[in-house]
mmCIF file of C-alpha atoms in Angstrom:
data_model
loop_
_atom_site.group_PDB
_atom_site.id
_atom_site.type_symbol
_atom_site.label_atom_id
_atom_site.label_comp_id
_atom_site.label_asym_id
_atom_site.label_seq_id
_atom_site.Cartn_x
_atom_site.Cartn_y
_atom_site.Cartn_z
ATOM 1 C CA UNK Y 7 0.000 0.000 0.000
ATOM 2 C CA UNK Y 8 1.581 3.447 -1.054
ATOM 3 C CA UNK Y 9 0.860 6.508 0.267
ATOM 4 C CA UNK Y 10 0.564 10.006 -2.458
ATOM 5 C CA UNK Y 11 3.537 12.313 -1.916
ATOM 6 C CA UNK Y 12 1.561 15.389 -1.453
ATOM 7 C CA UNK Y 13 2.573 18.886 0.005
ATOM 8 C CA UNK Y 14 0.834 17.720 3.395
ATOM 9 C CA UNK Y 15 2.550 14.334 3.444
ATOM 10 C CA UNK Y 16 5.803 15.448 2.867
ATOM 11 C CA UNK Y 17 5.646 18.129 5.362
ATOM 12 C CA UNK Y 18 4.237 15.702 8.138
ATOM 13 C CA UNK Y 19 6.590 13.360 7.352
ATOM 14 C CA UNK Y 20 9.058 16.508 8.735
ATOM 15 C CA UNK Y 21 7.184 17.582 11.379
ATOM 16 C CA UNK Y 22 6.209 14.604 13.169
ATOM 17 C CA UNK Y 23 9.594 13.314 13.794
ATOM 18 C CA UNK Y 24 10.945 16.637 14.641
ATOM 19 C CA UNK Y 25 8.221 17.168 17.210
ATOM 20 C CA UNK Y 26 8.854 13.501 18.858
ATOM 21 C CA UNK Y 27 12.440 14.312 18.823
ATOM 22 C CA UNK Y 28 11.850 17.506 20.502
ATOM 23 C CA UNK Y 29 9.452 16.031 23.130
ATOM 24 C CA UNK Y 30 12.300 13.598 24.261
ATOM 25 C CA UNK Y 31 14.629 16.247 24.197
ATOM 26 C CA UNK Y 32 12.728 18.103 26.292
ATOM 27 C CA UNK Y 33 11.721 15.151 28.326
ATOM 28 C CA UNK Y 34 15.037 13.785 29.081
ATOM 29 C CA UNK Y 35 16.347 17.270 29.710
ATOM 30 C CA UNK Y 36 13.459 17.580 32.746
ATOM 31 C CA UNK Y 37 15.000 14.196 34.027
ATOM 32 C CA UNK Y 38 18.191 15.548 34.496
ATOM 33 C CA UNK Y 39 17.274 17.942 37.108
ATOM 34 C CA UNK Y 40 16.788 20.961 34.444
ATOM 35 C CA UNK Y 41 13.578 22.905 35.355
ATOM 36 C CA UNK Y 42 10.824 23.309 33.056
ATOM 37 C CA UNK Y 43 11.365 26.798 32.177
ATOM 38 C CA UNK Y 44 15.045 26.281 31.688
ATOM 39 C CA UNK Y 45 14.711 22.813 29.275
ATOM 40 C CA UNK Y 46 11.604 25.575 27.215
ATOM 41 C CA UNK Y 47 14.728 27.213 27.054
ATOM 42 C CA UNK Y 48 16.981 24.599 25.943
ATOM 43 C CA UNK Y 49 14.732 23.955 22.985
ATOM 44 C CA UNK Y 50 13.904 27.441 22.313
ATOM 45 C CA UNK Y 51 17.748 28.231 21.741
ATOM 46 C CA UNK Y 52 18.376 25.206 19.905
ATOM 47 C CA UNK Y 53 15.363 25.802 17.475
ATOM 48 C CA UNK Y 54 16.317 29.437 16.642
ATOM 49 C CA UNK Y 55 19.819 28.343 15.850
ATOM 50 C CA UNK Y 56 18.140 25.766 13.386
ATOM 51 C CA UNK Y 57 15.972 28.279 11.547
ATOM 52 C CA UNK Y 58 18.893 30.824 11.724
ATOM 53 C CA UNK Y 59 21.147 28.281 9.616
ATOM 54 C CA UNK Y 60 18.418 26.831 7.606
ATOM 55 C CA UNK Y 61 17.462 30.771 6.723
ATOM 56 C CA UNK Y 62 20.543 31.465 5.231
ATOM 57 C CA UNK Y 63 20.824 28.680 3.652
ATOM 58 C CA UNK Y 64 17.633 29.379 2.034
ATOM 59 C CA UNK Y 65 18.909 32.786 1.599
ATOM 60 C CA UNK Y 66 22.324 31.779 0.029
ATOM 61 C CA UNK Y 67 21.012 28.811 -1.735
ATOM 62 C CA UNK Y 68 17.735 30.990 -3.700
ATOM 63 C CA UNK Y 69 19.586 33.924 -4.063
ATOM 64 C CA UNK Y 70 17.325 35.887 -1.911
ATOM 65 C CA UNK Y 71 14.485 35.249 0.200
ATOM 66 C CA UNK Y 72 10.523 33.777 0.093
ATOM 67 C CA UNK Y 73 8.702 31.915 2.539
ATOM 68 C CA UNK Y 74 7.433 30.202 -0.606
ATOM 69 C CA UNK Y 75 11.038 28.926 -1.267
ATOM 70 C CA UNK Y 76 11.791 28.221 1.902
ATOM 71 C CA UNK Y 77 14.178 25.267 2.063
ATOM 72 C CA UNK Y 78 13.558 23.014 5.255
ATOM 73 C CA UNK Y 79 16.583 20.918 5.084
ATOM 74 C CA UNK Y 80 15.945 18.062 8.071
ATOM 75 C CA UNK Y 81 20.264 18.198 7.913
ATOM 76 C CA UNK Y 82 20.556 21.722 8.561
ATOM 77 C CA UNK Y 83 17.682 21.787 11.013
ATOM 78 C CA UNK Y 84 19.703 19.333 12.812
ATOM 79 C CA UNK Y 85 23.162 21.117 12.088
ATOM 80 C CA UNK Y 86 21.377 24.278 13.837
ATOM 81 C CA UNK Y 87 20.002 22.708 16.976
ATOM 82 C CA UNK Y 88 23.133 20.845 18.028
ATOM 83 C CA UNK Y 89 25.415 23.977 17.889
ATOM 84 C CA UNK Y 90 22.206 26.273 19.600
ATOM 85 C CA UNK Y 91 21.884 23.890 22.534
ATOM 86 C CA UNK Y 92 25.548 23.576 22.772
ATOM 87 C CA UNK Y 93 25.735 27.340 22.742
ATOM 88 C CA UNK Y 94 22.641 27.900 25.545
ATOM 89 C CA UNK Y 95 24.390 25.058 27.690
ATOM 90 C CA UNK Y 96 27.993 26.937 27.416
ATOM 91 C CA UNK Y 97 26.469 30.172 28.633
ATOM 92 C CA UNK Y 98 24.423 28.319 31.112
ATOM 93 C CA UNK Y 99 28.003 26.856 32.705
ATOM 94 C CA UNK Y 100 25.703 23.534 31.752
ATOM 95 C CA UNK Y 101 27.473 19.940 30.879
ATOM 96 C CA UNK Y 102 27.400 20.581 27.162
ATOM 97 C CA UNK Y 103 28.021 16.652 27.026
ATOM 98 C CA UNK Y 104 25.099 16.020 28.843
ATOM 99 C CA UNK Y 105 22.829 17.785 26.975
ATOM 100 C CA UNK Y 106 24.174 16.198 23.679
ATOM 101 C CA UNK Y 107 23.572 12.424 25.124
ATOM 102 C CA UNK Y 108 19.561 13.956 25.638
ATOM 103 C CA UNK Y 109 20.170 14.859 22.113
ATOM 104 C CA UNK Y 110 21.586 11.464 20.782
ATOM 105 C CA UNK Y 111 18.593 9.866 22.439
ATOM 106 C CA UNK Y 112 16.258 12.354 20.710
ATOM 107 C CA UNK Y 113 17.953 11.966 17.568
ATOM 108 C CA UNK Y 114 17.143 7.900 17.500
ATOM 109 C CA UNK Y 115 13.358 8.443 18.013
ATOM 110 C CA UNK Y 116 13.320 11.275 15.704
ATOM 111 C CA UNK Y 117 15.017 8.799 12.846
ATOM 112 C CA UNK Y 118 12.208 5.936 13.958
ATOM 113 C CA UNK Y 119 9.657 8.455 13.075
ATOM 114 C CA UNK Y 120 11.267 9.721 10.105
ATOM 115 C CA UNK Y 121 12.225 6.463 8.581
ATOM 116 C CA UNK Y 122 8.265 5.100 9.402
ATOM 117 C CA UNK Y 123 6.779 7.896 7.974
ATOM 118 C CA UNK Y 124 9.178 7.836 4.667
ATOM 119 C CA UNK Y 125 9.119 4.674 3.909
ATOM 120 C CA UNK Y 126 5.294 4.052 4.591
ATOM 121 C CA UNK Y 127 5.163 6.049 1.218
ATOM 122 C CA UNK Y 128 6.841 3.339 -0.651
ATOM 123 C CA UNK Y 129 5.366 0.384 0.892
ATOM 124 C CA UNK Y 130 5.153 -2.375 3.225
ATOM 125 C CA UNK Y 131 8.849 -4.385 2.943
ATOM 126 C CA UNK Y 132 10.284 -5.966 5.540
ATOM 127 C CA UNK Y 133 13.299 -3.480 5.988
ATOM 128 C CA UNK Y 134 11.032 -0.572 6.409
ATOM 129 C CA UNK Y 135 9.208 -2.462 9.385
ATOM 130 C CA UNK Y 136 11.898 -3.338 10.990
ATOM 131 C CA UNK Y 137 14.479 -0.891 10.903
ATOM 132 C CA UNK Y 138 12.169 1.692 12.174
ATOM 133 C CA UNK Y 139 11.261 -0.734 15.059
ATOM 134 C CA UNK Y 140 14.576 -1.687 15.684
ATOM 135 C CA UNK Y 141 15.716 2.061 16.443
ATOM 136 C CA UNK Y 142 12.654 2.495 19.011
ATOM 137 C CA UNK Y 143 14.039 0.049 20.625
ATOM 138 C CA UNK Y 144 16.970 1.524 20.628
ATOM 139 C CA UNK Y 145 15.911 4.644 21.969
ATOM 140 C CA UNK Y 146 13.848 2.876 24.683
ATOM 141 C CA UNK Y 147 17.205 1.098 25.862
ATOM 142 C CA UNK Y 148 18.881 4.278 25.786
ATOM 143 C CA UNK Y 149 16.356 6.143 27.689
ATOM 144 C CA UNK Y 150 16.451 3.399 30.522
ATOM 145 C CA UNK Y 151 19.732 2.462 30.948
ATOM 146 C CA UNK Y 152 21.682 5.945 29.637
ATOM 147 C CA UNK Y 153 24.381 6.086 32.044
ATOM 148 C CA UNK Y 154 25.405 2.311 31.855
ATOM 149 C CA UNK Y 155 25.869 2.221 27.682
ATOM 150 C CA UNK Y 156 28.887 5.316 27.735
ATOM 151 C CA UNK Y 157 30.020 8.009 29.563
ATOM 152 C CA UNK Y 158 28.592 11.731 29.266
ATOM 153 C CA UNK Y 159 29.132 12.843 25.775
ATOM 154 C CA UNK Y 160 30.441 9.808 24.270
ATOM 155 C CA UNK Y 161 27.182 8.618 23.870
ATOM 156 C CA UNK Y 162 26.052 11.369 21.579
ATOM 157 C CA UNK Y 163 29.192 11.087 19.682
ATOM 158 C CA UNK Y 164 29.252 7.229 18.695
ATOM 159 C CA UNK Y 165 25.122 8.131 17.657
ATOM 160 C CA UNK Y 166 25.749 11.531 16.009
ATOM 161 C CA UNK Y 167 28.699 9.600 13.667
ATOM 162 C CA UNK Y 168 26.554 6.360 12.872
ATOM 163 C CA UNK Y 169 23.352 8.795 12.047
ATOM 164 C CA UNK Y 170 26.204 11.328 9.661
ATOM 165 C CA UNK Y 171 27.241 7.896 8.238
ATOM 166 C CA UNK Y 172 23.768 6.207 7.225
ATOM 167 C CA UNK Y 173 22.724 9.983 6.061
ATOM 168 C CA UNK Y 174 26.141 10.117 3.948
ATOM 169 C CA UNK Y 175 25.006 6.878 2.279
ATOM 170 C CA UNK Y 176 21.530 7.556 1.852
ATOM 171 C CA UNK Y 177 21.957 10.867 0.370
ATOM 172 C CA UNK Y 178 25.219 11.066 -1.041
ATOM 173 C CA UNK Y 179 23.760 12.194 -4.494
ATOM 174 C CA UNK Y 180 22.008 15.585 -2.838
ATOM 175 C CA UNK Y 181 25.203 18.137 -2.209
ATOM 176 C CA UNK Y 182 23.067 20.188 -0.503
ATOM 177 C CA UNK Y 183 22.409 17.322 2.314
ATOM 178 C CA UNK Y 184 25.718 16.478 2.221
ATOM 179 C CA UNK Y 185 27.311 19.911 3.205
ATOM 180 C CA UNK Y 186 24.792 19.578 6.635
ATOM 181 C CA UNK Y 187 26.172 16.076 7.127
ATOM 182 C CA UNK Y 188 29.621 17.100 7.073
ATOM 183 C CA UNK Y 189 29.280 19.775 8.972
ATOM 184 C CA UNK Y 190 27.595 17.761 11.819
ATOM 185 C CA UNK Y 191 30.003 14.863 11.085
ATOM 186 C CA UNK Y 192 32.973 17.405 11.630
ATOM 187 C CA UNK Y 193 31.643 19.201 14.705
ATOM 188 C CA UNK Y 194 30.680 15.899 15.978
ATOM 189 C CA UNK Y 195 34.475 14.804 15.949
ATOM 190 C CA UNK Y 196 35.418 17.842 17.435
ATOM 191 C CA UNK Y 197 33.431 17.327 20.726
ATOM 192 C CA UNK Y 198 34.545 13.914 20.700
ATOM 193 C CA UNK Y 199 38.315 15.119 20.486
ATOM 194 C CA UNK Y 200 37.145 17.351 23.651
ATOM 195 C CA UNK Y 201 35.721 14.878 25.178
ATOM 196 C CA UNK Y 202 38.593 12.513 25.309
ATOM 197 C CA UNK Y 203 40.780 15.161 26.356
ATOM 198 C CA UNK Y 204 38.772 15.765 29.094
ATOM 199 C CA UNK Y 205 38.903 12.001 30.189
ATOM 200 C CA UNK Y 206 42.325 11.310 29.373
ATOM 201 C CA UNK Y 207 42.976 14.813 31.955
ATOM 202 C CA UNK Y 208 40.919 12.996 34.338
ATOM 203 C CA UNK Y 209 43.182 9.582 34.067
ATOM 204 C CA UNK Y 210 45.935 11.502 34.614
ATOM 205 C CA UNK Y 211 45.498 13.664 37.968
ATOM 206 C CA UNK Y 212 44.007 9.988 39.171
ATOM 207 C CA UNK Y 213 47.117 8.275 38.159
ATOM 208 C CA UNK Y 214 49.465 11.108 39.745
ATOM 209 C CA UNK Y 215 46.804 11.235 42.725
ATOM 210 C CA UNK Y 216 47.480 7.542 43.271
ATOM 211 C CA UNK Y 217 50.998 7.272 42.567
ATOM 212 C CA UNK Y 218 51.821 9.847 45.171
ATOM 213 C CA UNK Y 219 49.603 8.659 48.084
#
Protein backbone atom coordinates (compact mmCIF):
# COMPACT_ATOMS: atom_id res chain seq x y z
CA UNK A 1 0.00 0.00 0.00
CA UNK A 2 1.58 3.45 -1.05
CA UNK A 3 0.86 6.51 0.27
CA UNK A 4 0.56 10.01 -2.46
CA UNK A 5 3.54 12.31 -1.92
CA UNK A 6 1.56 15.39 -1.45
CA UNK A 7 2.57 18.89 0.01
CA UNK A 8 0.83 17.72 3.40
CA UNK A 9 2.55 14.33 3.44
CA UNK A 10 5.80 15.45 2.87
CA UNK A 11 5.65 18.13 5.36
CA UNK A 12 4.24 15.70 8.14
CA UNK A 13 6.59 13.36 7.35
CA UNK A 14 9.06 16.51 8.73
CA UNK A 15 7.18 17.58 11.38
CA UNK A 16 6.21 14.60 13.17
CA UNK A 17 9.59 13.31 13.79
CA UNK A 18 10.95 16.64 14.64
CA UNK A 19 8.22 17.17 17.21
CA UNK A 20 8.85 13.50 18.86
CA UNK A 21 12.44 14.31 18.82
CA UNK A 22 11.85 17.51 20.50
CA UNK A 23 9.45 16.03 23.13
CA UNK A 24 12.30 13.60 24.26
CA UNK A 25 14.63 16.25 24.20
CA UNK A 26 12.73 18.10 26.29
CA UNK A 27 11.72 15.15 28.33
CA UNK A 28 15.04 13.79 29.08
CA UNK A 29 16.35 17.27 29.71
CA UNK A 30 13.46 17.58 32.75
CA UNK A 31 15.00 14.20 34.03
CA UNK A 32 18.19 15.55 34.50
CA UNK A 33 17.27 17.94 37.11
CA UNK A 34 16.79 20.96 34.44
CA UNK A 35 13.58 22.91 35.35
CA UNK A 36 10.82 23.31 33.06
CA UNK A 37 11.37 26.80 32.18
CA UNK A 38 15.05 26.28 31.69
CA UNK A 39 14.71 22.81 29.28
CA UNK A 40 11.60 25.58 27.21
CA UNK A 41 14.73 27.21 27.05
CA UNK A 42 16.98 24.60 25.94
CA UNK A 43 14.73 23.96 22.99
CA UNK A 44 13.90 27.44 22.31
CA UNK A 45 17.75 28.23 21.74
CA UNK A 46 18.38 25.21 19.90
CA UNK A 47 15.36 25.80 17.48
CA UNK A 48 16.32 29.44 16.64
CA UNK A 49 19.82 28.34 15.85
CA UNK A 50 18.14 25.77 13.39
CA UNK A 51 15.97 28.28 11.55
CA UNK A 52 18.89 30.82 11.72
CA UNK A 53 21.15 28.28 9.62
CA UNK A 54 18.42 26.83 7.61
CA UNK A 55 17.46 30.77 6.72
CA UNK A 56 20.54 31.46 5.23
CA UNK A 57 20.82 28.68 3.65
CA UNK A 58 17.63 29.38 2.03
CA UNK A 59 18.91 32.79 1.60
CA UNK A 60 22.32 31.78 0.03
CA UNK A 61 21.01 28.81 -1.74
CA UNK A 62 17.73 30.99 -3.70
CA UNK A 63 19.59 33.92 -4.06
CA UNK A 64 17.33 35.89 -1.91
CA UNK A 65 14.48 35.25 0.20
CA UNK A 66 10.52 33.78 0.09
CA UNK A 67 8.70 31.91 2.54
CA UNK A 68 7.43 30.20 -0.61
CA UNK A 69 11.04 28.93 -1.27
CA UNK A 70 11.79 28.22 1.90
CA UNK A 71 14.18 25.27 2.06
CA UNK A 72 13.56 23.01 5.26
CA UNK A 73 16.58 20.92 5.08
CA UNK A 74 15.95 18.06 8.07
CA UNK A 75 20.26 18.20 7.91
CA UNK A 76 20.56 21.72 8.56
CA UNK A 77 17.68 21.79 11.01
CA UNK A 78 19.70 19.33 12.81
CA UNK A 79 23.16 21.12 12.09
CA UNK A 80 21.38 24.28 13.84
CA UNK A 81 20.00 22.71 16.98
CA UNK A 82 23.13 20.84 18.03
CA UNK A 83 25.41 23.98 17.89
CA UNK A 84 22.21 26.27 19.60
CA UNK A 85 21.88 23.89 22.53
CA UNK A 86 25.55 23.58 22.77
CA UNK A 87 25.74 27.34 22.74
CA UNK A 88 22.64 27.90 25.54
CA UNK A 89 24.39 25.06 27.69
CA UNK A 90 27.99 26.94 27.42
CA UNK A 91 26.47 30.17 28.63
CA UNK A 92 24.42 28.32 31.11
CA UNK A 93 28.00 26.86 32.70
CA UNK A 94 25.70 23.53 31.75
CA UNK A 95 27.47 19.94 30.88
CA UNK A 96 27.40 20.58 27.16
CA UNK A 97 28.02 16.65 27.03
CA UNK A 98 25.10 16.02 28.84
CA UNK A 99 22.83 17.79 26.98
CA UNK A 100 24.17 16.20 23.68
CA UNK A 101 23.57 12.42 25.12
CA UNK A 102 19.56 13.96 25.64
CA UNK A 103 20.17 14.86 22.11
CA UNK A 104 21.59 11.46 20.78
CA UNK A 105 18.59 9.87 22.44
CA UNK A 106 16.26 12.35 20.71
CA UNK A 107 17.95 11.97 17.57
CA UNK A 108 17.14 7.90 17.50
CA UNK A 109 13.36 8.44 18.01
CA UNK A 110 13.32 11.27 15.70
CA UNK A 111 15.02 8.80 12.85
CA UNK A 112 12.21 5.94 13.96
CA UNK A 113 9.66 8.46 13.08
CA UNK A 114 11.27 9.72 10.10
CA UNK A 115 12.22 6.46 8.58
CA UNK A 116 8.27 5.10 9.40
CA UNK A 117 6.78 7.90 7.97
CA UNK A 118 9.18 7.84 4.67
CA UNK A 119 9.12 4.67 3.91
CA UNK A 120 5.29 4.05 4.59
CA UNK A 121 5.16 6.05 1.22
CA UNK A 122 6.84 3.34 -0.65
CA UNK A 123 5.37 0.38 0.89
CA UNK A 124 5.15 -2.38 3.23
CA UNK A 125 8.85 -4.38 2.94
CA UNK A 126 10.28 -5.97 5.54
CA UNK A 127 13.30 -3.48 5.99
CA UNK A 128 11.03 -0.57 6.41
CA UNK A 129 9.21 -2.46 9.39
CA UNK A 130 11.90 -3.34 10.99
CA UNK A 131 14.48 -0.89 10.90
CA UNK A 132 12.17 1.69 12.17
CA UNK A 133 11.26 -0.73 15.06
CA UNK A 134 14.58 -1.69 15.68
CA UNK A 135 15.72 2.06 16.44
CA UNK A 136 12.65 2.49 19.01
CA UNK A 137 14.04 0.05 20.62
CA UNK A 138 16.97 1.52 20.63
CA UNK A 139 15.91 4.64 21.97
CA UNK A 140 13.85 2.88 24.68
CA UNK A 141 17.20 1.10 25.86
CA UNK A 142 18.88 4.28 25.79
CA UNK A 143 16.36 6.14 27.69
CA UNK A 144 16.45 3.40 30.52
CA UNK A 145 19.73 2.46 30.95
CA UNK A 146 21.68 5.94 29.64
CA UNK A 147 24.38 6.09 32.04
CA UNK A 148 25.40 2.31 31.86
CA UNK A 149 25.87 2.22 27.68
CA UNK A 150 28.89 5.32 27.73
CA UNK A 151 30.02 8.01 29.56
CA UNK A 152 28.59 11.73 29.27
CA UNK A 153 29.13 12.84 25.78
CA UNK A 154 30.44 9.81 24.27
CA UNK A 155 27.18 8.62 23.87
CA UNK A 156 26.05 11.37 21.58
CA UNK A 157 29.19 11.09 19.68
CA UNK A 158 29.25 7.23 18.70
CA UNK A 159 25.12 8.13 17.66
CA UNK A 160 25.75 11.53 16.01
CA UNK A 161 28.70 9.60 13.67
CA UNK A 162 26.55 6.36 12.87
CA UNK A 163 23.35 8.80 12.05
CA UNK A 164 26.20 11.33 9.66
CA UNK A 165 27.24 7.90 8.24
CA UNK A 166 23.77 6.21 7.23
CA UNK A 167 22.72 9.98 6.06
CA UNK A 168 26.14 10.12 3.95
CA UNK A 169 25.01 6.88 2.28
CA UNK A 170 21.53 7.56 1.85
CA UNK A 171 21.96 10.87 0.37
CA UNK A 172 25.22 11.07 -1.04
CA UNK A 173 23.76 12.19 -4.49
CA UNK A 174 22.01 15.58 -2.84
CA UNK A 175 25.20 18.14 -2.21
CA UNK A 176 23.07 20.19 -0.50
CA UNK A 177 22.41 17.32 2.31
CA UNK A 178 25.72 16.48 2.22
CA UNK A 179 27.31 19.91 3.20
CA UNK A 180 24.79 19.58 6.64
CA UNK A 181 26.17 16.08 7.13
CA UNK A 182 29.62 17.10 7.07
CA UNK A 183 29.28 19.77 8.97
CA UNK A 184 27.59 17.76 11.82
CA UNK A 185 30.00 14.86 11.08
CA UNK A 186 32.97 17.40 11.63
CA UNK A 187 31.64 19.20 14.71
CA UNK A 188 30.68 15.90 15.98
CA UNK A 189 34.47 14.80 15.95
CA UNK A 190 35.42 17.84 17.44
CA UNK A 191 33.43 17.33 20.73
CA UNK A 192 34.54 13.91 20.70
CA UNK A 193 38.32 15.12 20.49
CA UNK A 194 37.14 17.35 23.65
CA UNK A 195 35.72 14.88 25.18
CA UNK A 196 38.59 12.51 25.31
CA UNK A 197 40.78 15.16 26.36
CA UNK A 198 38.77 15.77 29.09
CA UNK A 199 38.90 12.00 30.19
CA UNK A 200 42.32 11.31 29.37
CA UNK A 201 42.98 14.81 31.96
CA UNK A 202 40.92 13.00 34.34
CA UNK A 203 43.18 9.58 34.07
CA UNK A 204 45.93 11.50 34.61
CA UNK A 205 45.50 13.66 37.97
CA UNK A 206 44.01 9.99 39.17
CA UNK A 207 47.12 8.27 38.16
CA UNK A 208 49.46 11.11 39.74
CA UNK A 209 46.80 11.23 42.73
CA UNK A 210 47.48 7.54 43.27
CA UNK A 211 51.00 7.27 42.57
CA UNK A 212 51.82 9.85 45.17
CA UNK A 213 49.60 8.66 48.08
Amino acid sequence: MDFPITEVTATLTLVLPILAGLYSFWAESRKDGFDQEASFDLVFSGMLFSLFITLIYSVVSTRGFSFAQLNLNPFSLLFGFVLGVSFFALTKGWSVYRVLDELAISMVLGSAFWVLLTNLRVGIKPFYVIAPVLLFVIAYFLTKYRELVAKSGLLYCVVALLFCLAAGAAYKNFTADLIFIAALFTLTLVILVARIKVLYGKLKVRDHTTHNA
